[in-house]
Amino acid sequence: MKISEIMPRWLTLGFAFPLIFLNSWLLLVAFDYFDKIISILLAASLLAFILDYPVNLLERYGAKHTPAVILVFLLTLLTLVGLGITLVPIALEQLTELANRLPVWIKSGAAQLQTLQEIAIARNWPVDLSGLSTQLTERLSSQLQNLTGQVLGFAVDTVGRVFDVVVTVILTFYMLWRGRSLWEGLLQWLPPRLAKEMRFSLGKNFHNYFVGQVTVASLMGVSMTLAFLVLRVPFGLLFGLVVGVLSLIPFGAGLSISLVSILVAFNNFWLGVKVLIVSVAIEQSIESGVAPRLLGGFTGLNPVWVLISLLIGAKLGGVLGVLIAVPLASFIKSTADSLRSEGADSPQPVEVSSAH
């Protein structure tokens, strides 16, 4: 006799919950213990997923796999080194200068709010901006300075971890070179039906998502940087890079545009308005014209689940966790939906009643 037939269903679920909680806790402990190794594996896997797209493109035009991998890898490495030599020092210099100017900008924003408050009092408008001005001066200054310091510290720490960077680069090359056989070998341990669905969902969600998201973020960063330079926005290169990097994350483009517009408005209100209008126009053009074609094969998620997956990813894996949270959640959803639909479509056994 089965245990489920002896105990009530609620009691069975009551015993199952502590086991699930304990196993989840042990998984988190193991994840935290192997944090550095997992981070390197995730970073190398993401880079290999993205670079596999141009490799496939070269193979379609007749190139062999190994030469295509070497060519794409070397071009990518040279591009990253070139960007690191040219753009990164300028961006770090502008970030340091921005950190020094932030208190002045915030005081300027508070003065502009005070001017608006005087206009409202003169015209008998029921608006009180004095409390907001005080909060800007006291809170926002310290928060932004702390954030800037954390970004600088993260950049210095990232540059200092040379060994991890070298290991990630080497592992990326081997995963790009032999990654297909590695995934096929892992999938062979799964049931054929599940392996088929996972193979399809991995390409549909992870590969398409990252290739499309990186392309959209690159277009966003270049377009925003050019627009900021044309508008003569202070620290235009830094702000454009910030928008481009945060565009890799869902809702990151809108959040970064709002932050940049507010910061510029502190220094020059009307310039901040121009930045907001131009940035929103560029973002909407890319999101509505380019993104659907690049992310067309990506399984959509409810925005609530997107936010939940981002929070969980940030808690478990930091920056890398945020990057893989949405495609991983979509991969799980897509695989579960496919298996469920196939199960529902499978013919059910027909009971034949005996004649009396």
mmCIF file of C-alpha atoms in Angstrom:
data_model
loop_
_atom_site.group_PDB
_atom_site.id
_atom_site.type_symbol
_atom_site.label_atom_id
_atom_site.label_comp_id
_atom_site.label_asym_id
_atom_site.label_seq_id
_atom_site.Cartn_x
_atom_site.Cartn_y
_atom_site.Cartn_z
ATOM 1 C CA MET A 1 0.000 0.000 0.000
ATOM 2 C CA LYS A 2 1.307 3.452 -0.953
ATOM 3 C CA ILE A 3 2.085 6.097 1.661
ATOM 4 C CA SER A 4 -0.264 8.538 -0.107
ATOM 5 C CA GLU A 5 -3.126 6.093 0.525
ATOM 6 C CA ILE A 6 -2.368 5.892 4.249
ATOM 7 C CA MET A 7 -1.772 9.568 5.135
ATOM 8 C CA PRO A 8 -3.978 12.509 4.145
ATOM 9 C CA ARG A 9 -2.785 14.705 1.307
ATOM 10 C CA TRP A 10 -2.234 17.736 3.557
ATOM 11 C CA LEU A 11 -0.004 15.679 5.854
ATOM 12 C CA THR A 12 2.060 14.421 2.907
ATOM 13 C CA LEU A 13 2.577 17.995 1.715
ATOM 14 C CA GLY A 14 3.496 19.000 5.252
ATOM 15 C CA PHE A 15 6.304 16.433 5.313
ATOM 16 C CA ALA A 16 7.438 17.369 1.803
ATOM 17 C CA PHE A 17 7.847 21.093 2.545
ATOM 18 C CA PRO A 18 10.674 20.738 5.138
ATOM 19 C CA LEU A 19 12.537 18.375 2.782
ATOM 20 C CA ILE A 20 12.231 20.835 -0.101
ATOM 21 C CA PHE A 21 13.342 23.709 2.145
ATOM 22 C CA LEU A 22 16.325 21.728 3.496
ATOM 23 C CA ASN A 23 17.470 20.653 0.021
ATOM 24 C CA SER A 24 17.131 24.230 -1.248
ATOM 25 C CA TRP A 25 19.176 25.525 1.675
ATOM 26 C CA LEU A 26 21.912 22.934 1.071
ATOM 27 C CA LEU A 27 21.939 23.911 -2.615
ATOM 28 C CA LEU A 28 22.405 27.578 -1.663
ATOM 29 C CA VAL A 29 25.253 26.672 0.708
ATOM 30 C CA ALA A 30 26.995 24.697 -2.030
ATOM 31 C CA PHE A 31 26.394 27.523 -4.495
ATOM 32 C CA ASP A 32 27.947 30.029 -2.080
ATOM 33 C CA TYR A 33 30.944 27.752 -1.426
ATOM 34 C CA PHE A 34 31.717 27.343 -5.142
ATOM 35 C CA ASP A 35 30.773 30.926 -5.954
ATOM 36 C CA LYS A 36 33.975 31.855 -7.816
ATOM 37 C CA ILE A 37 34.029 28.671 -9.916
ATOM 38 C CA ILE A 38 30.342 29.010 -10.787
ATOM 39 C CA SER A 39 30.822 32.666 -11.744
ATOM 40 C CA ILE A 40 33.676 31.781 -14.100
ATOM 41 C CA LEU A 41 31.640 28.959 -15.666
ATOM 42 C CA LEU A 42 28.605 31.203 -16.120
ATOM 43 C CA ALA A 43 30.637 34.031 -17.642
ATOM 44 C CA ALA A 44 32.413 31.670 -20.045
ATOM 45 C CA SER A 45 29.124 29.991 -20.995
ATOM 46 C CA LEU A 46 27.441 33.331 -21.711
ATOM 47 C CA LEU A 47 30.332 34.523 -23.871
ATOM 48 C CA ALA A 48 30.407 31.194 -25.718
ATOM 49 C CA PHE A 49 26.638 31.373 -26.322
ATOM 50 C CA ILE A 50 26.977 34.855 -27.815
ATOM 51 C CA LEU A 51 30.044 34.101 -29.937
ATOM 52 C CA ASP A 52 28.493 30.901 -31.273
ATOM 53 C CA TYR A 53 26.178 33.020 -33.430
ATOM 54 C CA PRO A 54 28.929 34.508 -35.695
ATOM 55 C CA VAL A 55 30.633 31.087 -35.760
ATOM 56 C CA ASN A 56 27.436 29.527 -37.128
ATOM 57 C CA LEU A 57 27.166 32.370 -39.621
ATOM 58 C CA LEU A 58 30.688 31.713 -40.940
ATOM 59 C CA GLU A 59 29.986 27.986 -41.156
ATOM 60 C CA ARG A 60 26.943 28.669 -43.315
ATOM 61 C CA TYR A 61 29.250 30.364 -45.809
ATOM 62 C CA GLY A 62 31.501 27.302 -45.971
ATOM 63 C CA ALA A 63 34.075 27.930 -43.230
ATOM 64 C CA LYS A 64 35.312 25.026 -41.127
ATOM 65 C CA HIS A 65 34.382 24.988 -37.450
ATOM 66 C CA THR A 66 37.890 25.347 -35.955
ATOM 67 C CA PRO A 67 39.084 28.223 -38.199
ATOM 68 C CA ALA A 68 35.754 30.002 -37.673
ATOM 69 C CA VAL A 69 36.104 29.671 -33.890
ATOM 70 C CA ILE A 70 39.687 30.981 -33.934
ATOM 71 C CA LEU A 71 38.768 33.918 -36.183
ATOM 72 C CA VAL A 72 35.723 34.975 -34.133
ATOM 73 C CA PHE A 73 37.578 34.544 -30.846
ATOM 74 C CA LEU A 74 40.603 36.595 -31.946
ATOM 75 C CA LEU A 75 38.460 39.382 -33.413
ATOM 76 C CA THR A 76 36.396 39.535 -30.216
ATOM 77 C CA LEU A 77 39.514 39.574 -28.045
ATOM 78 C CA LEU A 78 41.095 42.357 -30.111
ATOM 79 C CA THR A 79 37.859 44.362 -29.966
ATOM 80 C CA LEU A 80 37.602 44.030 -26.175
ATOM 81 C CA VAL A 81 41.274 44.951 -25.718
ATOM 82 C CA GLY A 82 40.822 47.971 -27.989
ATOM 83 C CA LEU A 83 37.767 49.121 -26.062
ATOM 84 C CA GLY A 84 39.601 48.560 -22.791
ATOM 85 C CA ILE A 85 42.515 50.712 -23.928
ATOM 86 C CA THR A 86 40.439 53.543 -25.422
ATOM 87 C CA LEU A 87 36.987 53.807 -23.807
ATOM 88 C CA VAL A 88 37.448 52.350 -20.326
ATOM 89 C CA PRO A 89 40.094 54.880 -19.129
ATOM 90 C CA ILE A 90 37.965 57.775 -20.418
ATOM 91 C CA ALA A 91 34.847 56.367 -18.749
ATOM 92 C CA LEU A 92 36.648 55.873 -15.428
ATOM 93 C CA GLU A 93 38.031 59.404 -15.604
ATOM 94 C CA GLN A 94 34.565 60.832 -16.264
ATOM 95 C CA LEU A 95 33.120 58.702 -13.446
ATOM 96 C CA THR A 96 35.658 60.106 -11.000
ATOM 97 C CA GLU A 97 34.963 63.659 -12.140
ATOM 98 C CA LEU A 98 31.204 63.053 -11.902
ATOM 99 C CA ALA A 99 31.621 61.870 -8.309
ATOM 100 C CA ASN A 100 33.374 65.156 -7.493
ATOM 101 C CA ARG A 101 30.707 67.268 -9.198
ATOM 102 C CA LEU A 102 27.659 65.470 -7.808
ATOM 103 C CA PRO A 103 27.310 67.604 -4.666
ATOM 104 C CA VAL A 104 27.376 70.787 -6.780
ATOM 105 C CA TRP A 105 24.810 69.391 -9.207
ATOM 106 C CA ILE A 106 22.497 68.321 -6.406
ATOM 107 C CA LYS A 107 22.710 71.733 -4.759
ATOM 108 C CA SER A 108 21.879 73.276 -8.136
ATOM 109 C CA GLY A 109 18.849 70.976 -8.421
ATOM 110 C CA ALA A 110 17.717 71.936 -4.928
ATOM 111 C CA ALA A 111 18.071 75.639 -5.848
ATOM 112 C CA GLN A 112 15.942 75.097 -8.958
ATOM 113 C CA LEU A 113 13.272 73.391 -6.851
ATOM 114 C CA GLN A 114 13.363 76.327 -4.453
ATOM 115 C CA THR A 115 12.809 78.691 -7.384
ATOM 116 C CA LEU A 116 9.811 76.625 -8.478
ATOM 117 C CA GLN A 117 8.510 76.750 -4.913
ATOM 118 C CA GLU A 118 8.716 80.556 -4.909
ATOM 119 C CA ILE A 119 6.849 80.684 -8.235
ATOM 120 C CA ALA A 120 4.181 78.371 -6.816
ATOM 121 C CA ILE A 121 3.759 80.554 -3.724
ATOM 122 C CA ALA A 122 3.531 83.718 -5.837
ATOM 123 C CA ARG A 123 0.802 82.165 -7.998
ATOM 124 C CA ASN A 124 -1.017 80.462 -5.093
ATOM 125 C CA TRP A 125 -0.416 76.934 -6.408
ATOM 126 C CA PRO A 126 -1.089 74.181 -3.825
ATOM 127 C CA VAL A 127 2.444 72.763 -4.185
ATOM 128 C CA ASP A 128 5.063 72.307 -1.462
ATOM 129 C CA LEU A 129 8.562 71.475 -2.743
ATOM 130 C CA SER A 130 10.527 72.519 0.320
ATOM 131 C CA GLY A 131 10.569 69.015 1.802
ATOM 132 C CA LEU A 132 11.682 67.530 -1.514
ATOM 133 C CA SER A 133 14.508 70.065 -1.746
ATOM 134 C CA THR A 134 15.765 69.113 1.714
ATOM 135 C CA GLN A 135 15.663 65.391 0.895
ATOM 136 C CA LEU A 136 17.603 65.968 -2.304
ATOM 137 C CA THR A 137 20.325 67.823 -0.474
ATOM 138 C CA GLU A 138 20.620 65.419 2.455
ATOM 139 C CA ARG A 139 19.856 61.972 1.086
ATOM 140 C CA LEU A 140 20.401 61.867 -2.641
ATOM 141 C CA SER A 141 23.910 63.302 -2.407
ATOM 142 C CA SER A 142 25.150 60.603 -0.040
ATOM 143 C CA GLN A 143 23.348 57.826 -1.904
ATOM 144 C CA LEU A 144 24.788 58.768 -5.295
ATOM 145 C CA GLN A 145 28.267 59.236 -3.891
ATOM 146 C CA ASN A 146 28.099 55.808 -2.250
ATOM 147 C CA LEU A 147 26.874 54.287 -5.514
ATOM 148 C CA THR A 148 29.673 55.950 -7.458
ATOM 149 C CA GLY A 149 32.223 54.695 -4.953
ATOM 150 C CA GLN A 150 30.859 51.163 -5.236
ATOM 151 C CA VAL A 151 31.081 51.296 -9.029
ATOM 152 C CA LEU A 152 34.678 52.511 -8.866
ATOM 153 C CA GLY A 153 35.538 49.836 -6.329
ATOM 154 C CA PHE A 154 33.916 47.165 -8.488
ATOM 155 C CA ALA A 155 35.861 48.351 -11.553
ATOM 156 C CA VAL A 156 39.175 48.323 -9.679
ATOM 157 C CA ASP A 157 38.418 44.903 -8.181
ATOM 158 C CA THR A 158 37.488 43.525 -11.603
ATOM 159 C CA VAL A 159 40.717 44.772 -13.148
ATOM 160 C CA GLY A 160 42.689 43.333 -10.237
ATOM 161 C CA ARG A 161 41.322 39.812 -10.689
ATOM 162 C CA VAL A 162 43.624 39.054 -13.595
ATOM 163 C CA PHE A 163 43.780 35.320 -12.953
ATOM 164 C CA ASP A 164 39.997 34.909 -13.056
ATOM 165 C CA VAL A 165 39.849 36.922 -16.286
ATOM 166 C CA VAL A 166 42.523 34.752 -17.916
ATOM 167 C CA VAL A 167 40.776 31.539 -16.848
ATOM 168 C CA THR A 168 37.450 32.866 -18.151
ATOM 169 C CA VAL A 169 38.983 33.755 -21.527
ATOM 170 C CA ILE A 170 40.603 30.318 -21.906
ATOM 171 C CA LEU A 171 37.442 28.507 -20.820
ATOM 172 C CA THR A 172 35.382 30.604 -23.235
ATOM 173 C CA PHE A 173 37.576 29.504 -26.140
ATOM 174 C CA TYR A 174 37.285 25.808 -25.283
ATOM 175 C CA MET A 175 33.532 26.028 -24.701
ATOM 176 C CA LEU A 176 33.150 27.800 -28.030
ATOM 177 C CA TRP A 177 35.330 25.162 -29.702
ATOM 178 C CA ARG A 178 33.998 21.997 -28.043
ATOM 179 C CA GLY A 179 30.844 23.262 -26.358
ATOM 180 C CA ARG A 180 28.415 21.584 -28.733
ATOM 181 C CA SER A 181 29.729 18.091 -27.994
ATOM 182 C CA LEU A 182 29.745 18.936 -24.276
ATOM 183 C CA TRP A 183 26.057 19.908 -24.279
ATOM 184 C CA GLU A 184 25.115 16.900 -26.396
ATOM 185 C CA GLY A 185 26.936 14.622 -23.966
ATOM 186 C CA LEU A 186 25.098 16.113 -20.996
ATOM 187 C CA LEU A 187 21.717 15.891 -22.733
ATOM 188 C CA GLN A 188 22.231 12.206 -23.477
ATOM 189 C CA TRP A 189 21.847 11.469 -19.772
ATOM 190 C CA LEU A 190 18.278 12.791 -19.885
ATOM 191 C CA PRO A 191 15.174 11.028 -21.225
ATOM 192 C CA PRO A 192 14.919 11.501 -25.023
ATOM 193 C CA ARG A 193 11.739 13.567 -24.830
ATOM 194 C CA LEU A 194 13.110 15.898 -22.147
ATOM 195 C CA ALA A 195 16.469 16.185 -23.932
ATOM 196 C CA LYS A 196 14.700 17.179 -27.155
ATOM 197 C CA GLU A 197 12.686 19.902 -25.436
ATOM 198 C CA MET A 198 15.705 21.227 -23.516
ATOM 199 C CA ARG A 199 17.833 21.333 -26.680
ATOM 200 C CA PHE A 200 15.143 23.376 -28.440
ATOM 201 C CA SER A 201 14.473 25.651 -25.461
ATOM 202 C CA LEU A 202 18.170 26.378 -24.870
ATOM 203 C CA GLY A 203 18.601 27.684 -28.390
ATOM 204 C CA LYS A 204 15.298 29.513 -28.379
ATOM 205 C CA ASN A 205 15.689 31.260 -25.047
ATOM 206 C CA PHE A 206 19.358 31.573 -24.085
ATOM 207 C CA HIS A 207 20.977 31.902 -27.502
ATOM 208 C CA ASN A 208 18.336 34.139 -29.083
ATOM 209 C CA TYR A 209 17.931 36.211 -25.931
ATOM 210 C CA PHE A 210 21.594 37.011 -25.427
ATOM 211 C CA VAL A 211 22.374 37.603 -29.090
ATOM 212 C CA GLY A 212 19.351 39.889 -29.415
ATOM 213 C CA GLN A 213 19.890 41.620 -26.087
ATOM 214 C CA VAL A 214 23.583 42.318 -26.759
ATOM 215 C CA THR A 215 22.723 43.713 -30.203
ATOM 216 C CA VAL A 216 19.966 45.923 -28.798
ATOM 217 C CA ALA A 217 22.207 47.115 -25.946
ATOM 218 C CA SER A 218 25.017 47.934 -28.393
ATOM 219 C CA LEU A 219 22.655 49.939 -30.603
ATOM 220 C CA MET A 220 21.246 51.676 -27.538
ATOM 221 C CA GLY A 221 24.670 52.569 -26.171
ATOM 222 C CA VAL A 222 26.035 53.891 -29.475
ATOM 223 C CA SER A 223 22.856 55.861 -30.275
ATOM 224 C CA MET A 224 22.621 57.384 -26.806
ATOM 225 C CA THR A 225 26.305 58.312 -26.750
ATOM 226 C CA LEU A 226 26.073 60.067 -30.123
ATOM 227 C CA ALA A 227 22.887 61.876 -29.063
ATOM 228 C CA PHE A 228 24.447 63.032 -25.779
ATOM 229 C CA LEU A 229 27.546 64.288 -27.589
ATOM 230 C CA VAL A 230 25.394 66.203 -30.092
ATOM 231 C CA LEU A 231 23.390 67.748 -27.231
ATOM 232 C CA ARG A 232 26.688 68.551 -25.462
ATOM 233 C CA VAL A 233 25.665 66.710 -22.344
ATOM 234 C CA PRO A 234 28.364 66.674 -19.649
ATOM 235 C CA PHE A 235 29.881 63.182 -19.303
ATOM 236 C CA GLY A 236 28.027 62.118 -22.467
ATOM 237 C CA LEU A 237 30.305 59.135 -23.098
ATOM 238 C CA LEU A 238 29.870 57.840 -19.551
ATOM 239 C CA PHE A 239 26.073 58.278 -19.610
ATOM 240 C CA GLY A 240 25.822 56.577 -23.013
ATOM 241 C CA LEU A 241 27.833 53.599 -21.785
ATOM 242 C CA VAL A 242 25.666 53.369 -18.665
ATOM 243 C CA VAL A 243 22.483 53.242 -20.758
ATOM 244 C CA GLY A 244 24.017 50.643 -23.077
ATOM 245 C CA VAL A 245 25.206 48.364 -20.267
ATOM 246 C CA LEU A 246 21.950 48.561 -18.298
ATOM 247 C CA SER A 247 20.005 47.816 -21.498
ATOM 248 C CA LEU A 248 21.276 44.245 -21.179
ATOM 249 C CA ILE A 249 18.793 43.866 -18.305
ATOM 250 C CA PRO A 250 14.995 44.082 -18.736
ATOM 251 C CA PHE A 251 13.702 47.508 -17.646
ATOM 252 C CA GLY A 252 17.338 48.669 -17.444
ATOM 253 C CA ALA A 253 17.051 51.095 -20.373
ATOM 254 C CA GLY A 254 14.130 53.012 -18.884
ATOM 255 C CA LEU A 255 15.741 53.086 -15.444
ATOM 256 C CA SER A 256 19.077 54.373 -16.758
ATOM 257 C CA ILE A 257 17.417 57.001 -18.979
ATOM 258 C CA SER A 258 15.439 58.310 -15.998
ATOM 259 C CA LEU A 259 18.569 58.440 -13.831
ATOM 260 C CA VAL A 260 20.637 60.233 -16.487
ATOM 261 C CA SER A 261 17.850 62.744 -17.192
ATOM 262 C CA ILE A 262 17.487 63.563 -13.491
ATOM 263 C CA LEU A 263 21.247 64.014 -13.029
ATOM 264 C CA VAL A 264 21.518 66.306 -16.069
ATOM 265 C CA ALA A 265 18.442 68.252 -14.933
ATOM 266 C CA PHE A 266 20.151 68.974 -11.614
ATOM 267 C CA ASN A 267 22.823 70.853 -13.505
ATOM 268 C CA ASN A 268 20.632 72.265 -16.304
ATOM 269 C CA PHE A 269 16.872 71.741 -16.138
ATOM 270 C CA TRP A 270 16.058 72.315 -19.809
ATOM 271 C CA LEU A 271 18.993 70.201 -20.952
ATOM 272 C CA GLY A 272 17.648 67.421 -18.757
ATOM 273 C CA VAL A 273 14.252 67.740 -20.469
ATOM 274 C CA LYS A 274 15.921 67.527 -23.895
ATOM 275 C CA VAL A 275 17.884 64.459 -22.795
ATOM 276 C CA LEU A 276 14.695 62.789 -21.581
ATOM 277 C CA ILE A 277 12.772 63.487 -24.807
ATOM 278 C CA VAL A 278 15.583 62.421 -27.153
ATOM 279 C CA SER A 279 16.452 59.337 -25.081
ATOM 280 C CA VAL A 280 12.847 58.132 -24.917
ATOM 281 C CA ALA A 281 12.480 58.640 -28.682
ATOM 282 C CA ILE A 282 15.631 56.609 -29.383
ATOM 283 C CA GLU A 283 14.671 53.907 -26.903
ATOM 284 C CA GLN A 284 11.164 53.535 -28.333
ATOM 285 C CA SER A 285 12.524 53.392 -31.884
ATOM 286 C CA ILE A 286 14.931 50.578 -31.014
ATOM 287 C CA GLU A 287 12.493 48.717 -28.769
ATOM 288 C CA SER A 288 9.650 48.810 -31.305
ATOM 289 C CA GLY A 289 11.634 48.566 -34.551
ATOM 290 C CA VAL A 290 14.707 46.445 -33.854
ATOM 291 C CA ALA A 291 14.088 44.442 -30.674
ATOM 292 C CA PRO A 292 11.006 42.470 -31.881
ATOM 293 C CA ARG A 293 12.948 41.119 -34.872
ATOM 294 C CA LEU A 294 15.939 40.113 -32.774
ATOM 295 C CA LEU A 295 13.975 38.743 -29.809
ATOM 296 C CA GLY A 296 11.112 37.298 -31.815
ATOM 297 C CA GLY A 297 11.970 33.723 -30.805
ATOM 298 C CA PHE A 298 12.187 34.560 -27.130
ATOM 299 C CA THR A 299 9.408 33.240 -24.913
ATOM 300 C CA GLY A 300 7.726 36.169 -23.207
ATOM 301 C CA LEU A 301 7.206 36.269 -19.456
ATOM 302 C CA ASN A 302 4.758 38.175 -17.359
ATOM 303 C CA PRO A 303 6.461 41.378 -16.101
ATOM 304 C CA VAL A 304 5.805 40.254 -12.522
ATOM 305 C CA TRP A 305 7.757 37.036 -13.096
ATOM 306 C CA VAL A 306 10.503 39.031 -14.821
ATOM 307 C CA LEU A 307 10.930 41.205 -11.721
ATOM 308 C CA ILE A 308 10.834 38.180 -9.405
ATOM 309 C CA SER A 309 13.431 36.335 -11.484
ATOM 310 C CA LEU A 310 15.686 39.429 -11.498
ATOM 311 C CA LEU A 311 15.476 39.732 -7.705
ATOM 312 C CA ILE A 312 16.243 36.042 -7.212
ATOM 313 C CA GLY A 313 19.100 36.187 -9.727
ATOM 314 C CA ALA A 314 20.606 39.234 -8.028
ATOM 315 C CA LYS A 315 20.393 37.526 -4.639
ATOM 316 C CA LEU A 316 21.988 34.274 -5.801
ATOM 317 C CA GLY A 317 24.482 35.331 -8.449
ATOM 318 C CA GLY A 318 24.923 39.097 -8.371
ATOM 319 C CA VAL A 319 25.520 40.666 -11.783
ATOM 320 C CA LEU A 320 25.758 37.325 -13.604
ATOM 321 C CA GLY A 321 22.631 36.141 -11.829
ATOM 322 C CA VAL A 322 20.726 39.168 -13.104
ATOM 323 C CA LEU A 323 21.947 38.524 -16.653
ATOM 324 C CA ILE A 324 20.819 34.887 -16.782
ATOM 325 C CA ALA A 325 17.716 35.181 -14.578
ATOM 326 C CA VAL A 326 15.211 36.074 -17.309
ATOM 327 C CA PRO A 327 16.346 33.584 -20.000
ATOM 328 C CA LEU A 328 16.598 30.855 -17.357
ATOM 329 C CA ALA A 329 13.050 31.543 -16.139
ATOM 330 C CA SER A 330 11.836 31.621 -19.737
ATOM 331 C CA PHE A 331 13.714 28.374 -20.461
ATOM 332 C CA ILE A 332 11.997 26.645 -17.522
ATOM 333 C CA LYS A 333 8.592 27.992 -18.575
ATOM 334 C CA SER A 334 9.063 27.037 -22.225
ATOM 335 C CA THR A 335 10.222 23.497 -21.405
ATOM 336 C CA ALA A 336 7.395 22.942 -18.918
ATOM 337 C CA ASP A 337 4.765 24.282 -21.343
ATOM 338 C CA SER A 338 6.028 22.055 -24.166
ATOM 339 C CA LEU A 339 6.070 18.941 -22.017
ATOM 340 C CA ARG A 340 2.635 19.723 -20.642
ATOM 341 C CA SER A 341 1.142 20.358 -24.088
ATOM 342 C CA GLU A 342 2.595 17.110 -25.429
ATOM 343 C CA GLY A 343 1.205 15.281 -22.440
ATOM 344 C CA ALA A 344 -2.230 16.790 -23.001
ATOM 345 C CA ASP A 345 -2.161 15.905 -26.714
ATOM 346 C CA SER A 346 -1.147 12.281 -26.142
ATOM 347 C CA PRO A 347 -4.038 9.834 -26.606
ATOM 348 C CA GLN A 348 -5.645 8.633 -23.415
ATOM 349 C CA PRO A 349 -6.430 4.960 -22.887
ATOM 350 C CA VAL A 350 -10.041 4.082 -23.626
ATOM 351 C CA GLU A 351 -11.872 1.932 -21.136
ATOM 352 C CA VAL A 352 -13.977 -0.781 -22.759
ATOM 353 C CA SER A 353 -16.944 -1.774 -20.680
ATOM 354 C CA SER A 354 -17.949 -5.395 -20.717
ATOM 355 C CA ALA A 355 -21.415 -6.231 -21.972
ATOM 356 C CA HIS A 356 -23.888 -7.597 -19.427
#
